[in-house]
CSV table of C-alpha atoms and ligand atoms in Angstrom, one decimal:
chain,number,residue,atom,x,y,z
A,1,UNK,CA,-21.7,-12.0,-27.1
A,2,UNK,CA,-19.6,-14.8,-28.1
A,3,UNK,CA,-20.4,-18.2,-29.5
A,4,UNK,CA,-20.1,-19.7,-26.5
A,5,UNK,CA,-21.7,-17.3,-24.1
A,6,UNK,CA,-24.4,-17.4,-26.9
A,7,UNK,CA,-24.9,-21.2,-26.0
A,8,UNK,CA,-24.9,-20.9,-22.3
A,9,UNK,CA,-27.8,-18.0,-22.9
A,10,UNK,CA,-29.4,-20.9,-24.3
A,11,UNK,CA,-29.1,-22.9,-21.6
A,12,UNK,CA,-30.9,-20.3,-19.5
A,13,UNK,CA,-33.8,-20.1,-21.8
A,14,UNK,CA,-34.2,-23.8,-21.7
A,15,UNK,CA,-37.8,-23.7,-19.7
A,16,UNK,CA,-36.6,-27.8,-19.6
A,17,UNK,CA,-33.8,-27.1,-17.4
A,18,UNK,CA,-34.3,-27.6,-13.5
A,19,UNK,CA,-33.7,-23.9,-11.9
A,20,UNK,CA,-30.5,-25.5,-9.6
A,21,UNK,CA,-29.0,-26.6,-12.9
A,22,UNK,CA,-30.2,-22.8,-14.9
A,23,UNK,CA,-28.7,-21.4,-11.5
A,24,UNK,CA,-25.5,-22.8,-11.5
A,25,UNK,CA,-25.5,-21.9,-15.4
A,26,UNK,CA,-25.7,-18.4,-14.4
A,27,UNK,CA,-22.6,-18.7,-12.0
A,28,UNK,CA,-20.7,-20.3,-14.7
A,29,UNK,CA,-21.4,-17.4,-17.0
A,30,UNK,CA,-20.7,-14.7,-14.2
A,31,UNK,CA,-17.4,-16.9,-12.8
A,32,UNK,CA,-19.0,-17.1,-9.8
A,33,UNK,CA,-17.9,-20.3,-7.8
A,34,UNK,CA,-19.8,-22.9,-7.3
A,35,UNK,CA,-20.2,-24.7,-4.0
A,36,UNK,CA,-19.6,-28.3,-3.5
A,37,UNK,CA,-23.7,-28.9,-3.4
A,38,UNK,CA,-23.6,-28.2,-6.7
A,39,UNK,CA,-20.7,-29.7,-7.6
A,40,UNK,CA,-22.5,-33.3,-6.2
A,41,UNK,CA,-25.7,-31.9,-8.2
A,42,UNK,CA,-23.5,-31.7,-12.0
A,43,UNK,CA,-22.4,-35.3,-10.8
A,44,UNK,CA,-26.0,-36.7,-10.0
A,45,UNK,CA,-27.7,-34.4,-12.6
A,46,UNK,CA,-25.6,-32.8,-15.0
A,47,UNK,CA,-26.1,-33.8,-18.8
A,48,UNK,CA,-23.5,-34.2,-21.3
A,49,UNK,CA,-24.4,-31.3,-23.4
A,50,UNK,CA,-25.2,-29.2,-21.1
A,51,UNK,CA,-21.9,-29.6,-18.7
A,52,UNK,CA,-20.3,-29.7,-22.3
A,53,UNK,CA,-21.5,-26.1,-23.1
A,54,UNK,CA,-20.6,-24.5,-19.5
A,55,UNK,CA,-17.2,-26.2,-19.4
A,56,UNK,CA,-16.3,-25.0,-22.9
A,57,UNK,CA,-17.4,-21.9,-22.1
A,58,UNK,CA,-14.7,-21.8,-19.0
A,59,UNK,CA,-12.0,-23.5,-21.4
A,60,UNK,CA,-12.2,-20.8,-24.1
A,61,UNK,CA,-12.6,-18.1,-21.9
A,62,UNK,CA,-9.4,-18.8,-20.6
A,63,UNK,CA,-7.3,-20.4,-23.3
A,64,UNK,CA,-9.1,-19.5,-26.3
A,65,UNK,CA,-8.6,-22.4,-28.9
A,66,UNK,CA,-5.2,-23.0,-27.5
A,67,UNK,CA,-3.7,-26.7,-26.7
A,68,UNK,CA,-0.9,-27.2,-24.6
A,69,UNK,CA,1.6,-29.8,-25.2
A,70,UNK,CA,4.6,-31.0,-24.5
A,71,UNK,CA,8.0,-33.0,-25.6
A,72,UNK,CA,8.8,-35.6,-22.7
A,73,UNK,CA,10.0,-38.8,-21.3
A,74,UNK,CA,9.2,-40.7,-19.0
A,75,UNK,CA,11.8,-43.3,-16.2
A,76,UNK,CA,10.0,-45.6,-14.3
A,77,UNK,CA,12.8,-46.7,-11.9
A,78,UNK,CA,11.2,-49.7,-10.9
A,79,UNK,CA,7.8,-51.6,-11.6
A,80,UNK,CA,8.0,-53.3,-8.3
A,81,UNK,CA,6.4,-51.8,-5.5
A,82,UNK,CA,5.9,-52.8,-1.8
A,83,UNK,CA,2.6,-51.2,-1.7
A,84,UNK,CA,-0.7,-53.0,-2.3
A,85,UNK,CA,-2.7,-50.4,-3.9
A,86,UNK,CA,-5.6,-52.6,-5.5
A,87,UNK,CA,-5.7,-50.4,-8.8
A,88,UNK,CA,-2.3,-51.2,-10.0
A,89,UNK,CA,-0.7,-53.3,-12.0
A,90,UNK,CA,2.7,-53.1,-10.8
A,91,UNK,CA,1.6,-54.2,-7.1
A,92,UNK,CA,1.7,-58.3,-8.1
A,93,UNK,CA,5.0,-58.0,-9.0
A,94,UNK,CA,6.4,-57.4,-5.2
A,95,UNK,CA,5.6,-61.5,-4.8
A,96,UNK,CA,7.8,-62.3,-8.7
A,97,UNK,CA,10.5,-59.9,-8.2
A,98,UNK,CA,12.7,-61.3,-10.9
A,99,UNK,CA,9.9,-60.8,-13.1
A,100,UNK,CA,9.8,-57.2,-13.0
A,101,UNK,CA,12.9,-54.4,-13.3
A,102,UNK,CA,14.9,-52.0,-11.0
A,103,UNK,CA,17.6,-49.5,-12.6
A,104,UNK,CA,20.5,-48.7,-11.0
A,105,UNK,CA,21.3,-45.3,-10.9
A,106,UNK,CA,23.9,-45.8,-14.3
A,107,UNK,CA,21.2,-47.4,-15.9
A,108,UNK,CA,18.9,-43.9,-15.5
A,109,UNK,CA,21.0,-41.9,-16.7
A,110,UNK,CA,21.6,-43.9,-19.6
A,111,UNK,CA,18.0,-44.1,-20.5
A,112,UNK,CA,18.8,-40.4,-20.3
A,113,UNK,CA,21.4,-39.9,-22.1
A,114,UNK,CA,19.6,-41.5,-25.6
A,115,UNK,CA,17.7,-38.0,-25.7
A,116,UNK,CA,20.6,-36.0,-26.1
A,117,UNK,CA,20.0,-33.8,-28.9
A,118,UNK,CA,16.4,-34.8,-28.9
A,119,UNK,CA,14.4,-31.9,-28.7
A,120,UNK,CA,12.7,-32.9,-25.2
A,121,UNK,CA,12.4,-30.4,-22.5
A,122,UNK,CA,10.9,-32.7,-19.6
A,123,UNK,CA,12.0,-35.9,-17.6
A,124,UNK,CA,9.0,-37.4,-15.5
A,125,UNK,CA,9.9,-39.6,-13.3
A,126,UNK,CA,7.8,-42.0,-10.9
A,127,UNK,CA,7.6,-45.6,-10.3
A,128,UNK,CA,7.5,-48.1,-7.4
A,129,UNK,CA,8.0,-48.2,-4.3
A,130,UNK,CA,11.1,-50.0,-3.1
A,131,UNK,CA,13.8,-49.5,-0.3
A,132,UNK,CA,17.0,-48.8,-2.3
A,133,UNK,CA,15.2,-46.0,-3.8
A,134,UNK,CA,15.9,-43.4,-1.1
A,135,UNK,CA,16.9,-40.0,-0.4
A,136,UNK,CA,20.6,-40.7,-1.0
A,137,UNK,CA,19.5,-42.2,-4.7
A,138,UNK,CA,17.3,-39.6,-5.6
A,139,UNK,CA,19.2,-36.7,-4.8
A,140,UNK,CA,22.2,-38.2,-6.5
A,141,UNK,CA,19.8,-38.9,-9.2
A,142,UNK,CA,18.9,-35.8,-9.6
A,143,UNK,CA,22.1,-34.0,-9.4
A,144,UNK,CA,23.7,-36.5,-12.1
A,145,UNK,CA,20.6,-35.7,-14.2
A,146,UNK,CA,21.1,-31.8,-14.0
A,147,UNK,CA,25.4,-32.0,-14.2
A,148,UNK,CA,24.5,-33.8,-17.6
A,149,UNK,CA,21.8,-31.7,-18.9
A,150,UNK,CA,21.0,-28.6,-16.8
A,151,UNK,CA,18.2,-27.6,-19.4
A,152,UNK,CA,16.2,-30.3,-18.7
A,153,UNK,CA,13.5,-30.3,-16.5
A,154,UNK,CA,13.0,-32.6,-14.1
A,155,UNK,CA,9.7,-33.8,-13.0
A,156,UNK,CA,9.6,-36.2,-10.3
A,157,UNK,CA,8.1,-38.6,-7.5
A,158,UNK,CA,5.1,-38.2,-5.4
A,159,UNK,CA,4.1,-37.5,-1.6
A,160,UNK,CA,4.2,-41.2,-1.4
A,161,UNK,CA,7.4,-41.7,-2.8
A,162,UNK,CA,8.4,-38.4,-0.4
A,163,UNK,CA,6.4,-39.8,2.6
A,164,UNK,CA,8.5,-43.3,2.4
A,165,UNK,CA,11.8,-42.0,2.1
A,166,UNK,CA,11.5,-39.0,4.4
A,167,UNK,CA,10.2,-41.4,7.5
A,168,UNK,CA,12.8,-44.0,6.8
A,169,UNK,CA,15.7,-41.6,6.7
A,170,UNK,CA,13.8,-39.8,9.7
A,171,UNK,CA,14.0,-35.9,7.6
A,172,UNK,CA,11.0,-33.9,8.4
A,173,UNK,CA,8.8,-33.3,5.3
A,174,UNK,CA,10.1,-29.4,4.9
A,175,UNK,CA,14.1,-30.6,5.1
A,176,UNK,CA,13.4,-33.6,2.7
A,177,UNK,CA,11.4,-31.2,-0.1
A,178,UNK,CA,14.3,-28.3,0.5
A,179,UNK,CA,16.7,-31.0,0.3
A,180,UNK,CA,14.8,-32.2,-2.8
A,181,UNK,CA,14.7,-28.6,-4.3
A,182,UNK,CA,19.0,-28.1,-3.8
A,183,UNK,CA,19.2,-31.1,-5.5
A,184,UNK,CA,17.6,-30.4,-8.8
A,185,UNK,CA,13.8,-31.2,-8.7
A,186,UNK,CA,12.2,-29.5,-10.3
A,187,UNK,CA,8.5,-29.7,-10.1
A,188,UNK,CA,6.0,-32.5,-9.4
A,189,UNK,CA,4.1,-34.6,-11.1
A,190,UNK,CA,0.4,-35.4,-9.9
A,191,UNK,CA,0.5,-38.8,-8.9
A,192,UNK,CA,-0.5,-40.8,-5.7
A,193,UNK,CA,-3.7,-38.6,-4.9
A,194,UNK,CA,-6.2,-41.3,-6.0
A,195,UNK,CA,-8.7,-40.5,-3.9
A,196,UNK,CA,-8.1,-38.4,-0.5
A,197,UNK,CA,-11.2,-39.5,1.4
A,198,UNK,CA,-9.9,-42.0,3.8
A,199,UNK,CA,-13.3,-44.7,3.0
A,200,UNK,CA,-12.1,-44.8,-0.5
A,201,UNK,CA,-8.0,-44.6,0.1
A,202,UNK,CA,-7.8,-47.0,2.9
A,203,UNK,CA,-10.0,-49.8,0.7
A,204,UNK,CA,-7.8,-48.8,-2.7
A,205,UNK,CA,-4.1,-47.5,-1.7
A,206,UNK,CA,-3.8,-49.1,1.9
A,207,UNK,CA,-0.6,-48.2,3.7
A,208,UNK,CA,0.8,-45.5,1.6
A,209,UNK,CA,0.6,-42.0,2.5
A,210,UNK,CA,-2.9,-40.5,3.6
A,211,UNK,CA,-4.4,-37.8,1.5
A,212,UNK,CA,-3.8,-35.0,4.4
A,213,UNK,CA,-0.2,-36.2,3.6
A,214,UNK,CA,-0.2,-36.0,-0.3
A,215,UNK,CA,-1.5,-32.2,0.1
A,216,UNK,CA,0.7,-31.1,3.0
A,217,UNK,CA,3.8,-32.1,1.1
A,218,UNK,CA,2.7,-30.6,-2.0
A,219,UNK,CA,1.7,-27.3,0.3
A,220,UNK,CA,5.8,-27.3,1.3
A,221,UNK,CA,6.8,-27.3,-1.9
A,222,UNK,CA,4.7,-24.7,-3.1
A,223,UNK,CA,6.3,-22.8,0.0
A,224,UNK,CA,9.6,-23.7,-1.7
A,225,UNK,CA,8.3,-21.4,-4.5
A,226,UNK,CA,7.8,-24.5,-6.7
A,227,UNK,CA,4.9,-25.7,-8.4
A,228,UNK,CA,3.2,-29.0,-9.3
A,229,UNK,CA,-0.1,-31.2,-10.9
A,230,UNK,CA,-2.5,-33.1,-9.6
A,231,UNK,CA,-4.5,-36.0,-9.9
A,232,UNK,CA,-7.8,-38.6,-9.3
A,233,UNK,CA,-8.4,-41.3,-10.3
A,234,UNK,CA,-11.4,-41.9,-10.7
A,235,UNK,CA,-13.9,-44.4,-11.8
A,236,UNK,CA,-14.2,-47.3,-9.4
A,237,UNK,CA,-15.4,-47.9,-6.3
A,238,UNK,CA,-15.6,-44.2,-5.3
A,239,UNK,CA,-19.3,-42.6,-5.5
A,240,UNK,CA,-19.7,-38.9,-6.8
A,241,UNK,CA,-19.8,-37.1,-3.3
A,242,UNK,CA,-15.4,-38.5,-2.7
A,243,UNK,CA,-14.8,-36.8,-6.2
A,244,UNK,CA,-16.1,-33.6,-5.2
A,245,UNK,CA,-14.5,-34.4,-1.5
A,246,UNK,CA,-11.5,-34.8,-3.2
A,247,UNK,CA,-11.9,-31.3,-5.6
A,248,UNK,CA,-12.9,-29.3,-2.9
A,249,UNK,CA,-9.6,-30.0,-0.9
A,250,UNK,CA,-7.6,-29.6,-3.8
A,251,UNK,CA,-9.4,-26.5,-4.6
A,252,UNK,CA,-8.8,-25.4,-0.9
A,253,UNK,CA,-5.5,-25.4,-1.0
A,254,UNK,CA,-4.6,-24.1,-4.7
A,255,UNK,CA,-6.4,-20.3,-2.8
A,256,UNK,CA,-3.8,-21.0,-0.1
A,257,UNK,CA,-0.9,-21.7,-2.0
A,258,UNK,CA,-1.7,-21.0,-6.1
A,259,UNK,CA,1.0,-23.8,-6.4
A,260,UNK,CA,-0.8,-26.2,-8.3
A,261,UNK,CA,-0.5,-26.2,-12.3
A,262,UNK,CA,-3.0,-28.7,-13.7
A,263,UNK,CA,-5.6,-31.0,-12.9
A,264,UNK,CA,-5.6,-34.2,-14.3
A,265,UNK,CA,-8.4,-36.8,-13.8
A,266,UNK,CA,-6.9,-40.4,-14.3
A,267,UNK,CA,-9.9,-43.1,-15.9
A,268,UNK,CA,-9.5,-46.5,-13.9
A,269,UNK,CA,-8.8,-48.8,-16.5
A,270,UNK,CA,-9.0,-52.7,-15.0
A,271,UNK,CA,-6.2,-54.5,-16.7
A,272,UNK,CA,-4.2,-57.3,-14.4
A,273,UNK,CA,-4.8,-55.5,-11.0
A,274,UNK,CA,-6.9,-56.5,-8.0
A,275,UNK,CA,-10.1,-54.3,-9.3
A,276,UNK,CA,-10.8,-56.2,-12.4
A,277,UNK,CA,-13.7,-57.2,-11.8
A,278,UNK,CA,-14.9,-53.7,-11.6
A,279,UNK,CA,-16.3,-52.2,-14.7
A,280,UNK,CA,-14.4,-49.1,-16.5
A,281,UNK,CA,-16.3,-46.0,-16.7
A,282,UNK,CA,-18.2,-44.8,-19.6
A,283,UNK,CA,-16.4,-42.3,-22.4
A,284,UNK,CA,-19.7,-40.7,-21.3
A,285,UNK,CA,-19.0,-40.6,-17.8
A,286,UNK,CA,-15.2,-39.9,-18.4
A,287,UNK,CA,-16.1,-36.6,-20.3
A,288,UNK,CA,-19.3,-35.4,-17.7
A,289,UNK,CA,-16.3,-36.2,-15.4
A,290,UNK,CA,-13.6,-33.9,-17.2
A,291,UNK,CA,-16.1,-31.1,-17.5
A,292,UNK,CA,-17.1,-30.9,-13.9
A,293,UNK,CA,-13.5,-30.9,-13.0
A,294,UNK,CA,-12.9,-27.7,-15.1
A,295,UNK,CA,-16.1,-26.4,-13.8
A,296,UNK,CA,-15.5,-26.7,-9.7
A,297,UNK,CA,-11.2,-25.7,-10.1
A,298,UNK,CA,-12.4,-22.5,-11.0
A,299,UNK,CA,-8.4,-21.7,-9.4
A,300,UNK,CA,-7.0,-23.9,-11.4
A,301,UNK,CA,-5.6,-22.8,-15.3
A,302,UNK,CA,-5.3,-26.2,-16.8
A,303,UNK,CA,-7.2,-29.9,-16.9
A,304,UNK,CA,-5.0,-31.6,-18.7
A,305,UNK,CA,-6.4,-35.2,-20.7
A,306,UNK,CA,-3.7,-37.5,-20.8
A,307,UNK,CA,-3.7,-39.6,-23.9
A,308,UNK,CA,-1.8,-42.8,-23.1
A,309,UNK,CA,-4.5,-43.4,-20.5
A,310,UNK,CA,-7.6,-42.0,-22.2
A,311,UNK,CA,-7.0,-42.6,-25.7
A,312,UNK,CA,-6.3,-40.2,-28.8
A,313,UNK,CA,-9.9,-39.9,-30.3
A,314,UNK,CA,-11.0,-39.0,-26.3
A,315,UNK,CA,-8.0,-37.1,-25.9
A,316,UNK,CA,-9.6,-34.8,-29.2
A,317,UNK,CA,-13.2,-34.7,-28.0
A,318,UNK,CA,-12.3,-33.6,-24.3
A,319,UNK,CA,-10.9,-30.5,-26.5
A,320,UNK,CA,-14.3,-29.5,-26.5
A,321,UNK,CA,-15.2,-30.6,-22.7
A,322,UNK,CA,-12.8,-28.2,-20.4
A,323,UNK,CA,-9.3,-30.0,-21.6
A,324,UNK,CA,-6.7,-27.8,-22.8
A,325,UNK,CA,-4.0,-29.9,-22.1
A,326,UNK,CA,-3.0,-33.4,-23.6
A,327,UNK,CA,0.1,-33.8,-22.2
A,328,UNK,CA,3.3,-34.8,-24.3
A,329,UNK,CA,5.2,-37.2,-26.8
A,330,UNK,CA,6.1,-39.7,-24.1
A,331,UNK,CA,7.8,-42.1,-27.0
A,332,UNK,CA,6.9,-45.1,-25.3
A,333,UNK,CA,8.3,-44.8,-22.1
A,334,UNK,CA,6.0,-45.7,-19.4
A,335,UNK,CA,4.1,-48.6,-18.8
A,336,UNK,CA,1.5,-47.9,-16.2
A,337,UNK,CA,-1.6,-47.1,-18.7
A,338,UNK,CA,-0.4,-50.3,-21.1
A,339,UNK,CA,0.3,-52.8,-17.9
A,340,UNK,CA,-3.0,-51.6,-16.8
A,341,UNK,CA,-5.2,-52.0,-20.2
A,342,UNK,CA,-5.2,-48.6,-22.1
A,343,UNK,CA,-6.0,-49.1,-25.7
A,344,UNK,CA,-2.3,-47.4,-26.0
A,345,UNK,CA,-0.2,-50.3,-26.2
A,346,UNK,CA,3.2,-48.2,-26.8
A,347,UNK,CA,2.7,-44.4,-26.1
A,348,UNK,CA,4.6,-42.4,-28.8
A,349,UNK,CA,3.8,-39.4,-30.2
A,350,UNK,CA,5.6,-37.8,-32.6
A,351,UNK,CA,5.4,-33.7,-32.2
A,352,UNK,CA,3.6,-34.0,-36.1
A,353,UNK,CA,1.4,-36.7,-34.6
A,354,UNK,CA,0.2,-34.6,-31.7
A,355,UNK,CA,-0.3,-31.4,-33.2
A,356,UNK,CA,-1.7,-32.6,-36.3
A,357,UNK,CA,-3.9,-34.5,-33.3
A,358,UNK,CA,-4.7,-31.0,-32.0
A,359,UNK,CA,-5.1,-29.5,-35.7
A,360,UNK,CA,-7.9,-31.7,-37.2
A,361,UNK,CA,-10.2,-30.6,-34.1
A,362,UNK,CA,-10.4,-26.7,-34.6
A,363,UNK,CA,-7.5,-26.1,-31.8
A,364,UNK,CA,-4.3,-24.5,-31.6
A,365,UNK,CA,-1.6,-26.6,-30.8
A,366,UNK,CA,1.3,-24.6,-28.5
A,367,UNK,CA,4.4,-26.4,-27.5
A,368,UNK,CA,4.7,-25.6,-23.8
A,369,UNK,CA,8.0,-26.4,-21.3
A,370,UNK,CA,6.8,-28.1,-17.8
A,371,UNK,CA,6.0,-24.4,-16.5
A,372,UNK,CA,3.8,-23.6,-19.3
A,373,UNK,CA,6.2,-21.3,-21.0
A,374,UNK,CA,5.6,-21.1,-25.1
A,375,UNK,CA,8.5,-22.7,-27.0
A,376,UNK,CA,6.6,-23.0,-30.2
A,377,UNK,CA,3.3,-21.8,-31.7
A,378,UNK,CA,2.2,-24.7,-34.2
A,379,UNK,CA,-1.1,-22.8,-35.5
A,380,UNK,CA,0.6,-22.1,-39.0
A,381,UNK,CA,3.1,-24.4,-38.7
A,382,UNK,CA,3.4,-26.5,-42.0
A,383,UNK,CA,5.3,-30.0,-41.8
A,384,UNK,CA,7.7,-31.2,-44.7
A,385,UNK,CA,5.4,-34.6,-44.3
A,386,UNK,CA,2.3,-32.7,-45.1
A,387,UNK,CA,3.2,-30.8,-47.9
A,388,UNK,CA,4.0,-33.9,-49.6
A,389,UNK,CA,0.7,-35.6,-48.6
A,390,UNK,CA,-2.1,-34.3,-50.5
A,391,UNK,CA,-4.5,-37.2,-50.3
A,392,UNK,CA,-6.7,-35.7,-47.4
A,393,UNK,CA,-8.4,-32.5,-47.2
A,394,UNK,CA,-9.6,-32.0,-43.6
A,395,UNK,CA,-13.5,-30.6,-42.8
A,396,UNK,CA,-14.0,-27.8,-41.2
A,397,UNK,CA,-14.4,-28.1,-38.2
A,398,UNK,CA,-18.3,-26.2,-37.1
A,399,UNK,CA,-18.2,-24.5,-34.0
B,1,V47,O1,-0.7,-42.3,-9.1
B,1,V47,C1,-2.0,-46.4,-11.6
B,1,V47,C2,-2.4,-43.9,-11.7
B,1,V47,C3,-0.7,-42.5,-11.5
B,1,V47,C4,-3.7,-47.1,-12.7
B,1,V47,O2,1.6,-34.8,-13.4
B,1,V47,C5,-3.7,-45.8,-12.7
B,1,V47,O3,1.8,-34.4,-15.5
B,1,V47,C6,-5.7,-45.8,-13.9
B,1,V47,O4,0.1,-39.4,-11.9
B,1,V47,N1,-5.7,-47.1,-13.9
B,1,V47,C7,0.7,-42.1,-12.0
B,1,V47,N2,-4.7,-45.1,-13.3
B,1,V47,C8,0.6,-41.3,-13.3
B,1,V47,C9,0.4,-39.8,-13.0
B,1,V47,C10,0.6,-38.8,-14.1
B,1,V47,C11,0.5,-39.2,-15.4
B,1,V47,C12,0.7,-38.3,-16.4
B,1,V47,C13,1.1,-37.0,-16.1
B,1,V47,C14,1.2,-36.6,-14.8
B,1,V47,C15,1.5,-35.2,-14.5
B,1,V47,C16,0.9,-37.5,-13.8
B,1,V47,O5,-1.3,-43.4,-12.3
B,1,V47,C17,-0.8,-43.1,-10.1
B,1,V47,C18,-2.2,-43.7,-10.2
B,1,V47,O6,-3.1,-42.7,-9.8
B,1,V47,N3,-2.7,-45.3,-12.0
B,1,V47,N4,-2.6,-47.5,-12.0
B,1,V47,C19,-4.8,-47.8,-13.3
B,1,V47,N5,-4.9,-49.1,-13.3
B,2,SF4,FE1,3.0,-48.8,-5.7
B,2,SF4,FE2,2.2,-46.5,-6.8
B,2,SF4,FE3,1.4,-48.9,-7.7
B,2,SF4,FE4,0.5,-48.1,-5.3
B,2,SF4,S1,0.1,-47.1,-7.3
B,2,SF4,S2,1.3,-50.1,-5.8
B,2,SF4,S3,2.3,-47.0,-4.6
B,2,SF4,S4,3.4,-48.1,-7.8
């Protein structure tokens, strides 16, 4: 038995332990599924250690000690937007335009262009929400993107980028993704899915595109044969039974489609937006959070922490709490998490940074590209900076 099957078996001996919770202990251990009453029960009930255990438990069974990682940037066409959603900081800006930007087309691509040579394999793109960004834009976008470099991958927009520009250049959903697709997109990022259930969604992202819509037009991609993330955010107004509302369709259609690539929950931080005055959620309740989403995606093969939102010391502990996944270097190119109040002012990583990050937690850190292919195994890997610096011996690391 393993070390971590050994600390589920104590779990089931823990006469403490309520039988639901030993029950759904024993699933874990057999990968059985669990059902969303017991999803709502790990919300209401589930303790730290114990979802701890039984999601690291899933996390090394699939992955091992390996951490994924990436090298990235991010374009954020525009911080203007002419939704309302109450969570963002970008949604003031519609009423101080001039305050805000919005790149032309030249000016993307030579945001772009400063990476040549840089070692990065992924573009992710998303922004606001603005009507000279349409289909015309993007898919000239996205072609001048791939005629300049062909390797790079290009993650972009959301259903409710999608939804907007498909209904104001009247393209059904399956021409504008196929469209989309011929132009050079090449996956999608997670974004927009908030929270599906429409008492939550219609309070917080009013007037952008329902939930049924965010999952249909991610369902006609992964027709296309393409793949994609998720998201929630989570962490506000919402109470525990929308989470798992919000899991369980996700979890519905990943069995229909197997389309979806990651799961990312995104921590509702409260910075200059119209939810300030609601209170950010605990790191306690941000990892019980992480670990039930590993726990109920059972279809899913990565929860990804992403660390200009949730921090690097978080980032490390939610190694140990279902994460195996922290996302990539960014070098300080998105100001979402930082406009919004994330202790990471300007997100840069450098690949030392995040796999030394990785390192000096017991994990293996494995340079992925956007599809999870391995460029680079970093287990052994010994940086010119670190044989010079011989001032810190790390602790081992007791597992
Ligand atoms: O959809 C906006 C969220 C998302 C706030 O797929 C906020 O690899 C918290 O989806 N507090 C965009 N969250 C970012 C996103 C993403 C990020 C990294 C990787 C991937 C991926 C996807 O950011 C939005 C919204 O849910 N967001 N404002 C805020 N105040
Ligand atoms: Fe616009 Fe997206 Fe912000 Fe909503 S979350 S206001 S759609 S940028």
């Amino acid at each position: 038995m393993t070390l971590t099957a050994r600390r589920i078996d104590h779990i089931l001996q823990d006469k403490t332990l309520s039988a639901p919770l030993q029950a759904i202990a024993e699933k874990i251990l057999n990968d059985e599924r669990i059902t969303p009453e017991e999803g709502q029960l790990l919300f209401e009930k589930g303790e730290l250690g114990y979802l701890g255990a039984l999601a690291n438990y899933q996390r090394e069974k699939r992955h091992g000690n390996r951490t994924y990682f990436n090298r990235n940037f991010h374009v954020e066409p525009t911080n203007v937007c002419l939704y309302t959603c109450t969570f963002c900081s970008y949604s003031r800006l519609i009423k101080k335009r001039e305050e805000g930007w919005e790149y032309s087309l030249e000016d993307i691509l030579d945001i772009v262009k400063k990476y040549d040579g840089e070692p990065v394999t992924e573009v992710h793109i998303v922004g606001g929400v603005l009507p000279q960004y349409d289909v015309k834009f993007y898919t000239e976008l996205f072609k001048a993107i791939k005629k300049h470099r062909p390797d790079l991958h290009v993650k972009a927009l959301t259903p409710v980028e999608y939804h907007y520009i498909f209904k104001k250049d009247k393209v059904t959903y399956e021409e504008g993704m196929r469209i989309m697709k011929e132009a050079g997109l090449d996956s999608m990022p997670g974004g927009g899915a908030e929270i599906f259930h429409p008492e939550i969604r219609d309070q917080i992202a009013g007037g952008k595109c329902s939930g049924e819509q965010w999952l249909r037009i991610h369902e006609i991609w992964h027709e296309l044969g393409m793949r994609s993330n998720a998201t929630m955010l989570y962490g506000h107004i919402e109470r525990f039974e929308h989470r798992i509302d919000h899991l369980e369709k996700l979890r519905q259609l990943q069995d229909k489609t197997g389309g979806f690539q990651t799961f990312i929950p995104l921590k509702f931080r409260n910075q200059d937006n119209q939810m300030s005055h609601v209170p950010e959620s605990t790191v306690v309740e941000d990892m019980r959070n992480y670990a039930i989403s590993r726990l109920y995606l059972d279809n899913f093969d990565h929860i990804k922490a992403y660390w200009p939102m949730i921090g690097r010391n978080v980032a490390q502990m939610l190694l140990s709490f279902g994460v195996d996944d922290i996302d990539g270097t960014i070098d300080d190119t998105t100001k979402i998490y930082s406009m919004a109040g994330s202790e990471e002012q300007t997100p840069a990583m450098s690949t030392r940074d995040l796999v030394n990050l990785i390192r000096r937690v017991g994990r293996e850190p494995i340079e992925r590209d956007t599809l999870y292919n391995v460029i680079q195994d970093y287990t052994d890997h010994v940086f010119e900076e670190d044989e010079q610096f011989k001032g810190y011996t790390a602790l081992p690391v007791v597992n």
